[in-house]
């Protein structure tokens, strides 16, 4: 039986709304999942994250494996108890971070920048069938992650949903390499499922990850290969393309291939406002992304302004004397307390913690309302008009 109970389907798209049941409670879908990369949603208390309306957060296997280590978190009874978040947690497998060290991001490739990896994340020493050997970015020691390591770490973290270890291919890689890599990802999936079947971490669901780069046949094959395995859910990962139209194609190939498969679908690392709306229409149930929290810490607020990518940069000089709130009518702590853009700009420019906190709260509140609105519209059968209004600049 699927952990996802689909309650409503949108007749005009692949969108669906429902309830995802896990060992630590339910997630109302479609849902956005804030990042708690290093066992905290940066700057916020767990109760604040819950009060914003989020049902699940995402912990990062790679970072927690290196620091403070899975054994220490297990000593505290797992990640829920360690960080004081009693609701569902999904953990990524570490694959994306490990491979980012060697490859960098799609943006790096497109803009011709060096990978962020070597300095920020560590350094890949070798990639083979067993897994990945790399140098830790913390103290330079040599470490190893393979499928079994990743599952063992996630079992110790005690997450409600574990993601299998995959090879995350970069954007500019050719079809030949992508095909071979995708096959290895499928072999790693079998090893992850074997480990999980043998050790049976209590109540933990496992999602497979679709790869296949930007090649339609490889994406469809990968989707079918993952769906044929006894996974509890299907995540869509890897390079999703050079631009948004290509990304929507790549995601759509998978959700079309899954058709009426009732298992939950997660889209990895996507969270721009327009991408969330389109992703929901394409039939994605959950999303995670650093965007709302990271932007907030850097002084960028999310606003209903599609022409400016739903963003306003409060660090810009024009906001110096701006007395208006980030957004009229927003119930978040920053706007409802009447904080002006000028004050928030001053806080952020001077690296006051309160500035990062207020903008993070505002951005997450915006995304929480967006997702609640999309869920409501699917239930009411009004998704098409609701999405059109959002794309025209309506407040969520
Ligand atoms: Zn606000």
Short mmCIF file of C-alpha atoms and ligand atoms in Angstrom, two decimals:
data_model
loop_
_atom_site.label_atom_id
_atom_site.label_comp_id
_atom_site.label_asym_id
_atom_site.label_seq_id
_atom_site.Cartn_x
_atom_site.Cartn_y
_atom_site.Cartn_z
CA UNK A 1 0.00 0.00 0.00
CA UNK A 2 1.29 3.46 -0.83
CA UNK A 3 2.27 5.74 2.05
CA UNK A 4 0.53 8.46 0.06
CA UNK A 5 -3.24 8.63 0.11
CA UNK A 6 -4.36 10.65 -2.88
CA UNK A 7 -7.53 12.54 -1.97
CA UNK A 8 -7.99 14.83 -4.98
CA UNK A 9 -6.85 14.89 -8.58
CA UNK A 10 -6.89 17.94 -10.83
CA UNK A 11 -8.76 17.13 -14.04
CA UNK A 12 -6.73 19.59 -16.13
CA UNK A 13 -3.22 18.50 -15.16
CA UNK A 14 -1.34 15.71 -13.37
CA UNK A 15 -1.65 17.52 -10.02
CA UNK A 16 -2.83 15.58 -7.01
CA UNK A 17 -3.39 16.39 -3.35
CA UNK A 18 -3.32 13.99 -0.46
CA UNK A 19 -1.73 12.86 2.77
CA UNK A 20 1.67 11.20 3.07
CA UNK A 21 1.84 9.00 6.19
CA UNK A 22 5.13 8.41 8.00
CA UNK A 23 6.28 7.13 11.39
CA UNK A 24 6.36 10.68 12.79
CA UNK A 25 3.11 11.90 11.35
CA UNK A 26 1.44 13.12 8.20
CA UNK A 27 2.53 15.49 5.45
CA UNK A 28 -0.18 17.34 3.56
CA UNK A 29 0.71 17.21 -0.13
CA UNK A 30 1.76 18.85 -2.36
CA UNK A 31 4.28 20.17 0.16
CA UNK A 32 7.47 22.16 0.32
CA UNK A 33 10.15 20.73 2.61
CA UNK A 34 12.47 23.32 4.21
CA UNK A 35 16.12 22.36 4.54
CA UNK A 36 17.49 21.49 7.96
CA UNK A 37 20.83 20.67 6.34
CA UNK A 38 22.93 20.55 9.50
CA UNK A 39 20.15 19.54 11.92
CA UNK A 40 18.59 23.01 12.00
CA UNK A 41 16.56 25.21 9.70
CA UNK A 42 19.16 27.97 9.90
CA UNK A 43 18.19 30.58 12.44
CA UNK A 44 14.80 29.11 13.36
CA UNK A 45 13.48 27.03 16.22
CA UNK A 46 11.60 23.81 15.37
CA UNK A 47 8.36 25.23 16.76
CA UNK A 48 8.65 28.24 14.43
CA UNK A 49 9.04 25.95 11.41
CA UNK A 50 6.01 23.93 12.50
CA UNK A 51 3.98 27.09 13.18
CA UNK A 52 4.63 28.27 9.61
CA UNK A 53 2.71 25.19 8.47
CA UNK A 54 5.50 22.83 7.40
CA UNK A 55 5.04 19.14 8.14
CA UNK A 56 8.51 17.83 7.22
CA UNK A 57 12.13 19.03 7.03
CA UNK A 58 15.13 17.62 5.14
CA UNK A 59 18.36 16.62 6.89
CA UNK A 60 21.60 16.22 4.98
CA UNK A 61 23.31 12.85 5.23
CA UNK A 62 26.63 14.07 3.81
CA UNK A 63 27.09 16.98 6.22
CA UNK A 64 25.78 15.11 9.28
CA UNK A 65 27.99 12.10 8.44
CA UNK A 66 31.06 14.35 8.59
CA UNK A 67 29.91 16.47 11.53
CA UNK A 68 28.81 15.63 14.20
CA UNK A 69 28.73 12.03 12.86
CA UNK A 70 25.89 9.52 12.78
CA UNK A 71 27.01 7.78 15.99
CA UNK A 72 26.68 10.93 18.06
CA UNK A 73 23.19 11.63 16.66
CA UNK A 74 22.24 8.01 17.34
CA UNK A 75 23.51 8.48 20.91
CA UNK A 76 20.90 11.23 21.31
CA UNK A 77 18.16 8.92 20.02
CA UNK A 78 18.27 9.96 16.36
CA UNK A 79 17.87 13.19 14.44
CA UNK A 80 14.33 13.97 15.70
CA UNK A 81 15.43 13.99 19.34
CA UNK A 82 18.81 15.55 18.61
CA UNK A 83 17.29 18.62 16.92
CA UNK A 84 13.97 18.65 18.78
CA UNK A 85 11.80 18.30 15.66
CA UNK A 86 9.09 15.68 16.35
CA UNK A 87 7.47 15.68 12.90
CA UNK A 88 8.60 13.81 9.77
CA UNK A 89 12.18 14.10 8.47
CA UNK A 90 13.46 13.11 5.03
CA UNK A 91 17.22 12.63 4.60
CA UNK A 92 19.05 12.83 1.32
CA UNK A 93 21.61 10.15 0.54
CA UNK A 94 24.76 12.27 0.30
CA UNK A 95 25.14 11.39 -3.38
CA UNK A 96 24.43 14.91 -4.59
CA UNK A 97 26.97 16.52 -2.25
CA UNK A 98 29.66 13.92 -2.93
CA UNK A 99 29.33 14.32 -6.68
CA UNK A 100 29.03 18.11 -6.47
CA UNK A 101 32.58 18.15 -5.13
CA UNK A 102 33.84 16.82 -8.42
CA UNK A 103 31.41 18.42 -10.81
CA UNK A 104 30.09 21.66 -9.37
CA UNK A 105 26.57 22.76 -10.15
CA UNK A 106 24.71 23.23 -13.40
CA UNK A 107 24.97 26.99 -12.84
CA UNK A 108 28.74 26.63 -12.48
CA UNK A 109 28.93 24.76 -15.75
CA UNK A 110 26.70 27.11 -17.67
CA UNK A 111 28.49 30.18 -16.38
CA UNK A 112 31.91 28.61 -16.84
CA UNK A 113 32.78 28.84 -13.14
CA UNK A 114 34.97 26.33 -11.37
CA UNK A 115 33.06 23.76 -9.32
CA UNK A 116 32.17 24.97 -5.83
CA UNK A 117 33.34 21.61 -4.56
CA UNK A 118 37.09 21.66 -4.15
CA UNK A 119 37.05 24.51 -1.67
CA UNK A 120 33.69 24.32 -0.02
CA UNK A 121 32.79 20.64 0.07
CA UNK A 122 36.03 18.66 -0.09
CA UNK A 123 37.65 16.75 -2.91
CA UNK A 124 36.73 13.53 -4.73
CA UNK A 125 39.61 11.03 -4.74
CA UNK A 126 37.97 8.18 -6.62
CA UNK A 127 34.60 7.00 -7.93
CA UNK A 128 34.14 3.31 -8.63
CA UNK A 129 31.56 0.57 -8.34
CA UNK A 130 31.98 0.39 -4.55
CA UNK A 131 31.28 4.07 -3.96
CA UNK A 132 33.09 7.37 -3.59
CA UNK A 133 36.29 8.14 -1.71
CA UNK A 134 36.80 11.79 -0.88
CA UNK A 135 38.64 14.22 1.34
CA UNK A 136 36.55 15.84 4.08
CA UNK A 137 36.14 19.60 3.88
CA UNK A 138 36.28 19.74 7.68
CA UNK A 139 39.67 18.31 8.65
CA UNK A 140 40.98 16.89 5.38
CA UNK A 141 40.67 13.22 6.38
CA UNK A 142 39.95 10.57 3.75
CA UNK A 143 36.37 9.32 3.91
CA UNK A 144 34.20 6.88 1.95
CA UNK A 145 30.49 6.81 1.12
CA UNK A 146 28.85 3.98 -0.79
CA UNK A 147 25.28 2.70 -0.98
CA UNK A 148 25.52 0.71 2.27
CA UNK A 149 27.27 3.54 4.16
CA UNK A 150 24.56 5.97 3.13
CA UNK A 151 21.76 3.66 4.24
CA UNK A 152 23.53 2.88 7.52
CA UNK A 153 23.98 6.58 8.29
CA UNK A 154 20.33 7.32 7.46
CA UNK A 155 19.24 4.41 9.68
CA UNK A 156 21.23 5.88 12.57
CA UNK A 157 19.72 9.31 11.90
CA UNK A 158 16.32 7.59 12.10
CA UNK A 159 14.72 9.61 9.32
CA UNK A 160 11.16 8.80 8.23
CA UNK A 161 12.15 8.78 4.57
CA UNK A 162 15.61 7.71 3.34
CA UNK A 163 16.84 8.37 -0.17
CA UNK A 164 19.02 5.81 -1.92
CA UNK A 165 22.61 6.61 -2.86
CA UNK A 166 22.88 7.67 -6.48
CA UNK A 167 25.42 9.08 -8.87
CA UNK A 168 24.35 12.60 -9.66
CA UNK A 169 25.63 13.36 -13.16
CA UNK A 170 26.46 16.91 -14.19
CA UNK A 171 24.72 18.80 -16.96
CA UNK A 172 27.30 18.70 -19.74
CA UNK A 173 28.01 14.98 -19.63
CA UNK A 174 27.39 13.00 -22.83
CA UNK A 175 24.70 10.41 -23.39
CA UNK A 176 27.14 7.50 -23.26
CA UNK A 177 28.43 8.39 -19.79
CA UNK A 178 24.94 9.27 -18.56
CA UNK A 179 23.65 5.85 -19.68
CA UNK A 180 26.48 3.98 -17.90
CA UNK A 181 26.13 6.13 -14.79
CA UNK A 182 22.35 5.63 -14.68
CA UNK A 183 22.85 1.86 -14.83
CA UNK A 184 25.28 2.08 -11.92
CA UNK A 185 22.72 4.13 -9.99
CA UNK A 186 20.25 1.28 -10.50
CA UNK A 187 22.81 -1.27 -9.21
CA UNK A 188 23.42 0.98 -6.20
CA UNK A 189 19.65 1.14 -5.68
CA UNK A 190 19.55 -2.66 -5.40
CA UNK A 191 22.40 -2.59 -2.87
CA UNK A 192 20.58 0.10 -0.85
CA UNK A 193 17.36 -1.92 -0.87
CA UNK A 194 19.26 -5.08 0.10
CA UNK A 195 20.86 -3.30 3.08
CA UNK A 196 17.52 -1.80 4.09
CA UNK A 197 15.71 -5.14 3.75
CA UNK A 198 18.30 -6.85 5.92
CA UNK A 199 18.48 -4.22 8.69
CA UNK A 200 14.90 -2.92 8.58
CA UNK A 201 15.25 0.48 10.27
CA UNK A 202 11.93 0.82 12.14
CA UNK A 203 9.28 2.74 10.26
CA UNK A 204 11.68 4.12 7.64
CA UNK A 205 10.44 4.50 4.07
CA UNK A 206 12.90 4.35 1.14
CA UNK A 207 12.71 6.38 -2.07
CA UNK A 208 14.59 5.46 -5.24
CA UNK A 209 16.07 8.28 -7.34
CA UNK A 210 15.47 8.67 -11.07
CA UNK A 211 18.53 9.72 -13.09
CA UNK A 212 19.12 9.82 -16.84
CA UNK A 213 20.29 13.38 -17.38
CA UNK A 214 18.47 15.34 -20.06
CA UNK A 215 17.86 12.32 -22.33
CA UNK A 216 14.22 11.34 -22.64
CA UNK A 217 14.74 7.63 -23.27
CA UNK A 218 17.18 7.35 -20.36
CA UNK A 219 14.83 9.25 -18.01
CA UNK A 220 11.88 7.05 -18.97
CA UNK A 221 13.96 3.86 -18.62
CA UNK A 222 15.26 5.01 -15.25
CA UNK A 223 11.76 5.90 -14.05
CA UNK A 224 10.49 2.47 -15.06
CA UNK A 225 13.50 0.73 -13.47
CA UNK A 226 12.97 2.55 -10.16
CA UNK A 227 9.21 2.02 -10.19
CA UNK A 228 9.71 -1.73 -10.81
CA UNK A 229 11.64 -2.02 -7.52
CA UNK A 230 9.96 -2.25 -4.11
CA UNK A 231 10.56 1.42 -3.27
CA UNK A 232 8.12 3.42 -1.15
CA UNK A 233 8.48 6.54 -3.27
CA UNK A 234 10.22 7.96 -6.32
CA UNK A 235 12.53 10.97 -6.24
CA UNK A 236 13.56 12.82 -9.39
CA UNK A 237 17.18 13.88 -9.24
CA UNK A 238 20.28 14.71 -11.20
CA UNK A 239 20.76 17.37 -13.81
CA UNK A 240 17.35 18.62 -14.86
CA UNK A 241 18.58 20.75 -17.72
CA UNK A 242 19.95 24.14 -18.67
CA UNK A 243 16.78 26.17 -18.30
CA UNK A 244 13.26 25.99 -16.96
CA UNK A 245 11.51 24.69 -20.11
CA UNK A 246 14.01 21.83 -20.29
CA UNK A 247 13.59 21.14 -16.56
CA UNK A 248 9.81 20.91 -16.95
CA UNK A 249 10.29 18.47 -19.85
CA UNK A 250 12.66 16.29 -17.81
CA UNK A 251 10.34 16.21 -14.78
CA UNK A 252 7.32 15.62 -17.00
CA UNK A 253 8.92 12.57 -18.68
CA UNK A 254 9.11 10.92 -15.27
CA UNK A 255 5.67 11.85 -13.99
CA UNK A 256 4.12 10.80 -17.32
CA UNK A 257 5.93 7.46 -17.15
CA UNK A 258 4.64 6.98 -13.60
CA UNK A 259 1.08 7.74 -14.74
CA UNK A 260 -1.25 6.39 -12.05
CA UNK A 261 1.48 5.01 -9.78
CA UNK A 262 0.12 5.93 -6.33
CA UNK A 263 3.52 6.19 -4.66
CA UNK A 264 4.75 9.63 -3.58
CA UNK A 265 7.04 11.63 -5.89
CA UNK A 266 9.72 14.00 -4.64
CA UNK A 267 11.53 16.58 -6.76
CA UNK A 268 15.04 17.16 -5.43
CA UNK A 269 16.48 20.65 -5.04
CA UNK A 270 13.80 22.68 -6.85
CA UNK A 271 11.94 25.53 -5.16
CA UNK A 272 11.57 28.72 -7.22
CA UNK A 273 7.98 29.93 -7.03
CA UNK A 274 7.21 29.30 -10.72
CA UNK A 275 8.88 25.87 -10.50
CA UNK A 276 6.74 24.90 -7.51
CA UNK A 277 3.55 25.85 -9.37
CA UNK A 278 4.62 23.97 -12.53
CA UNK A 279 5.95 21.02 -10.51
CA UNK A 280 2.59 20.62 -8.79
CA UNK A 281 0.86 20.67 -12.19
CA UNK A 282 3.28 17.99 -13.38
CA UNK A 283 2.26 15.73 -10.50
CA UNK A 284 5.07 16.22 -7.97
CA UNK A 285 4.02 15.67 -4.35
CA UNK A 286 6.97 17.09 -2.37
CA UNK A 287 9.83 19.51 -3.07
CA UNK A 288 12.94 20.56 -1.16
CA UNK A 289 15.19 23.50 -1.87
CA UNK A 290 17.64 25.85 -0.19
CA UNK A 291 16.20 28.81 -2.08
CA UNK A 292 13.75 30.44 0.39
CA UNK A 293 16.06 30.17 3.40
CA UNK A 294 19.31 30.95 1.58
CA UNK A 295 17.82 33.99 -0.19
CA UNK A 296 16.49 35.23 3.13
CA UNK A 297 19.89 35.08 4.79
CA UNK A 298 21.27 37.14 1.93
CA UNK A 299 18.65 39.85 2.14
CA UNK A 300 16.38 38.75 -0.70
CA UNK A 301 12.65 38.53 0.03
CA UNK A 302 10.05 36.55 -1.91
CA UNK A 303 7.20 38.75 -3.17
CA UNK A 304 4.34 38.26 -5.66
CA UNK A 305 6.25 39.85 -8.55
CA UNK A 306 6.58 37.28 -11.37
CA UNK A 307 8.36 39.82 -13.62
CA UNK A 308 11.21 39.94 -11.12
CA UNK A 309 11.33 36.19 -10.46
CA UNK A 310 9.22 36.69 -7.33
CA UNK A 311 12.17 38.40 -5.63
CA UNK A 312 13.12 41.74 -4.19
CA UNK A 313 16.70 42.42 -3.11
CA UNK A 314 16.42 44.48 0.05
CA UNK A 315 20.14 45.21 0.08
CA UNK A 316 19.64 47.52 -2.94
CA UNK A 317 20.25 51.20 -2.20
CA UNK A 318 16.73 52.19 -3.29
CA UNK A 319 15.31 50.57 -0.12
CA UNK A 320 17.42 52.69 2.22
CA UNK A 321 14.55 55.02 3.12
CA UNK A 322 11.77 52.62 2.14
CA UNK A 323 9.10 52.66 4.86
CA UNK A 324 6.86 50.01 3.33
CA UNK A 325 6.77 46.42 4.59
CA UNK A 326 8.17 43.60 2.42
CA UNK A 327 4.63 42.75 1.41
CA UNK A 328 1.27 44.32 2.30
CA UNK A 329 -1.04 41.96 4.16
CA UNK A 330 1.59 39.29 4.83
CA UNK A 331 0.98 37.70 8.24
CA UNK A 332 4.64 36.78 8.83
CA UNK A 333 6.49 38.21 11.87
CA UNK A 334 8.46 40.70 9.73
CA UNK A 335 5.48 42.18 7.89
CA UNK A 336 2.82 41.90 10.60
CA UNK A 337 5.06 43.77 13.04
CA UNK A 338 5.34 46.56 10.51
CA UNK A 339 9.09 46.27 9.95
CA UNK A 340 10.05 48.51 7.05
CA UNK A 341 12.16 47.45 4.10
CA UNK A 342 14.58 50.16 5.17
CA UNK A 343 15.00 48.66 8.65
CA UNK A 344 15.38 45.12 7.29
CA UNK A 345 17.92 46.40 4.76
CA UNK A 346 19.90 48.02 7.56
CA UNK A 347 19.82 44.77 9.63
CA UNK A 348 20.94 42.59 6.71
CA UNK A 349 23.65 45.01 5.57
CA UNK A 350 25.05 45.00 9.09
CA UNK A 351 24.78 41.22 9.43
CA UNK A 352 22.43 41.42 12.38
CA UNK A 353 21.02 37.94 13.09
CA UNK A 354 17.51 39.37 13.43
CA UNK A 355 17.57 40.42 9.78
CA UNK A 356 18.39 36.93 8.53
CA UNK A 357 15.76 35.45 10.84
CA UNK A 358 12.97 37.85 9.81
CA UNK A 359 13.63 37.38 6.09
CA UNK A 360 13.84 33.59 6.49
CA UNK A 361 10.49 33.64 8.33
CA UNK A 362 8.92 35.83 5.65
CA UNK A 363 10.19 33.67 2.76
CA UNK A 364 9.14 30.40 4.34
CA UNK A 365 5.74 31.88 5.27
CA UNK A 366 5.26 32.89 1.61
CA UNK A 367 6.12 29.39 0.38
CA UNK A 368 3.93 27.76 3.03
CA UNK A 369 0.93 29.87 1.93
CA UNK A 370 1.70 29.13 -1.73
CA UNK A 371 1.61 25.37 -1.12
CA UNK A 372 -1.51 25.56 1.09
CA UNK A 373 -3.22 27.55 -1.67
CA UNK A 374 -2.25 25.01 -4.32
CA UNK A 375 -3.52 22.14 -2.14
CA UNK A 376 -6.81 23.97 -1.61
CA UNK A 377 -7.18 24.71 -5.32
CA UNK A 378 -6.64 21.06 -6.25
CA UNK A 379 -9.28 20.04 -3.71
CA UNK A 380 -11.70 22.69 -5.02
CA UNK A 381 -11.08 21.88 -8.68
CA UNK A 382 -9.81 25.43 -9.34
CA UNK A 383 -6.11 24.78 -9.90
CA UNK A 384 -6.02 26.17 -13.46
CA UNK A 385 -7.45 29.58 -12.51
CA UNK A 386 -5.52 29.66 -9.22
CA UNK A 387 -2.21 28.96 -10.97
CA UNK A 388 -3.00 31.56 -13.65
CA UNK A 389 -3.66 34.17 -10.95
CA UNK A 390 -0.39 33.36 -9.18
CA UNK A 391 1.50 33.66 -12.46
CA UNK A 392 -0.14 37.05 -12.95
CA UNK A 393 1.15 38.26 -9.58
CA UNK A 394 -1.62 37.36 -7.13
CA UNK A 395 -0.59 37.02 -3.48
CA UNK A 396 -0.69 33.41 -2.35
ZN1 LIG B 1 6.04 38.81 5.41
#
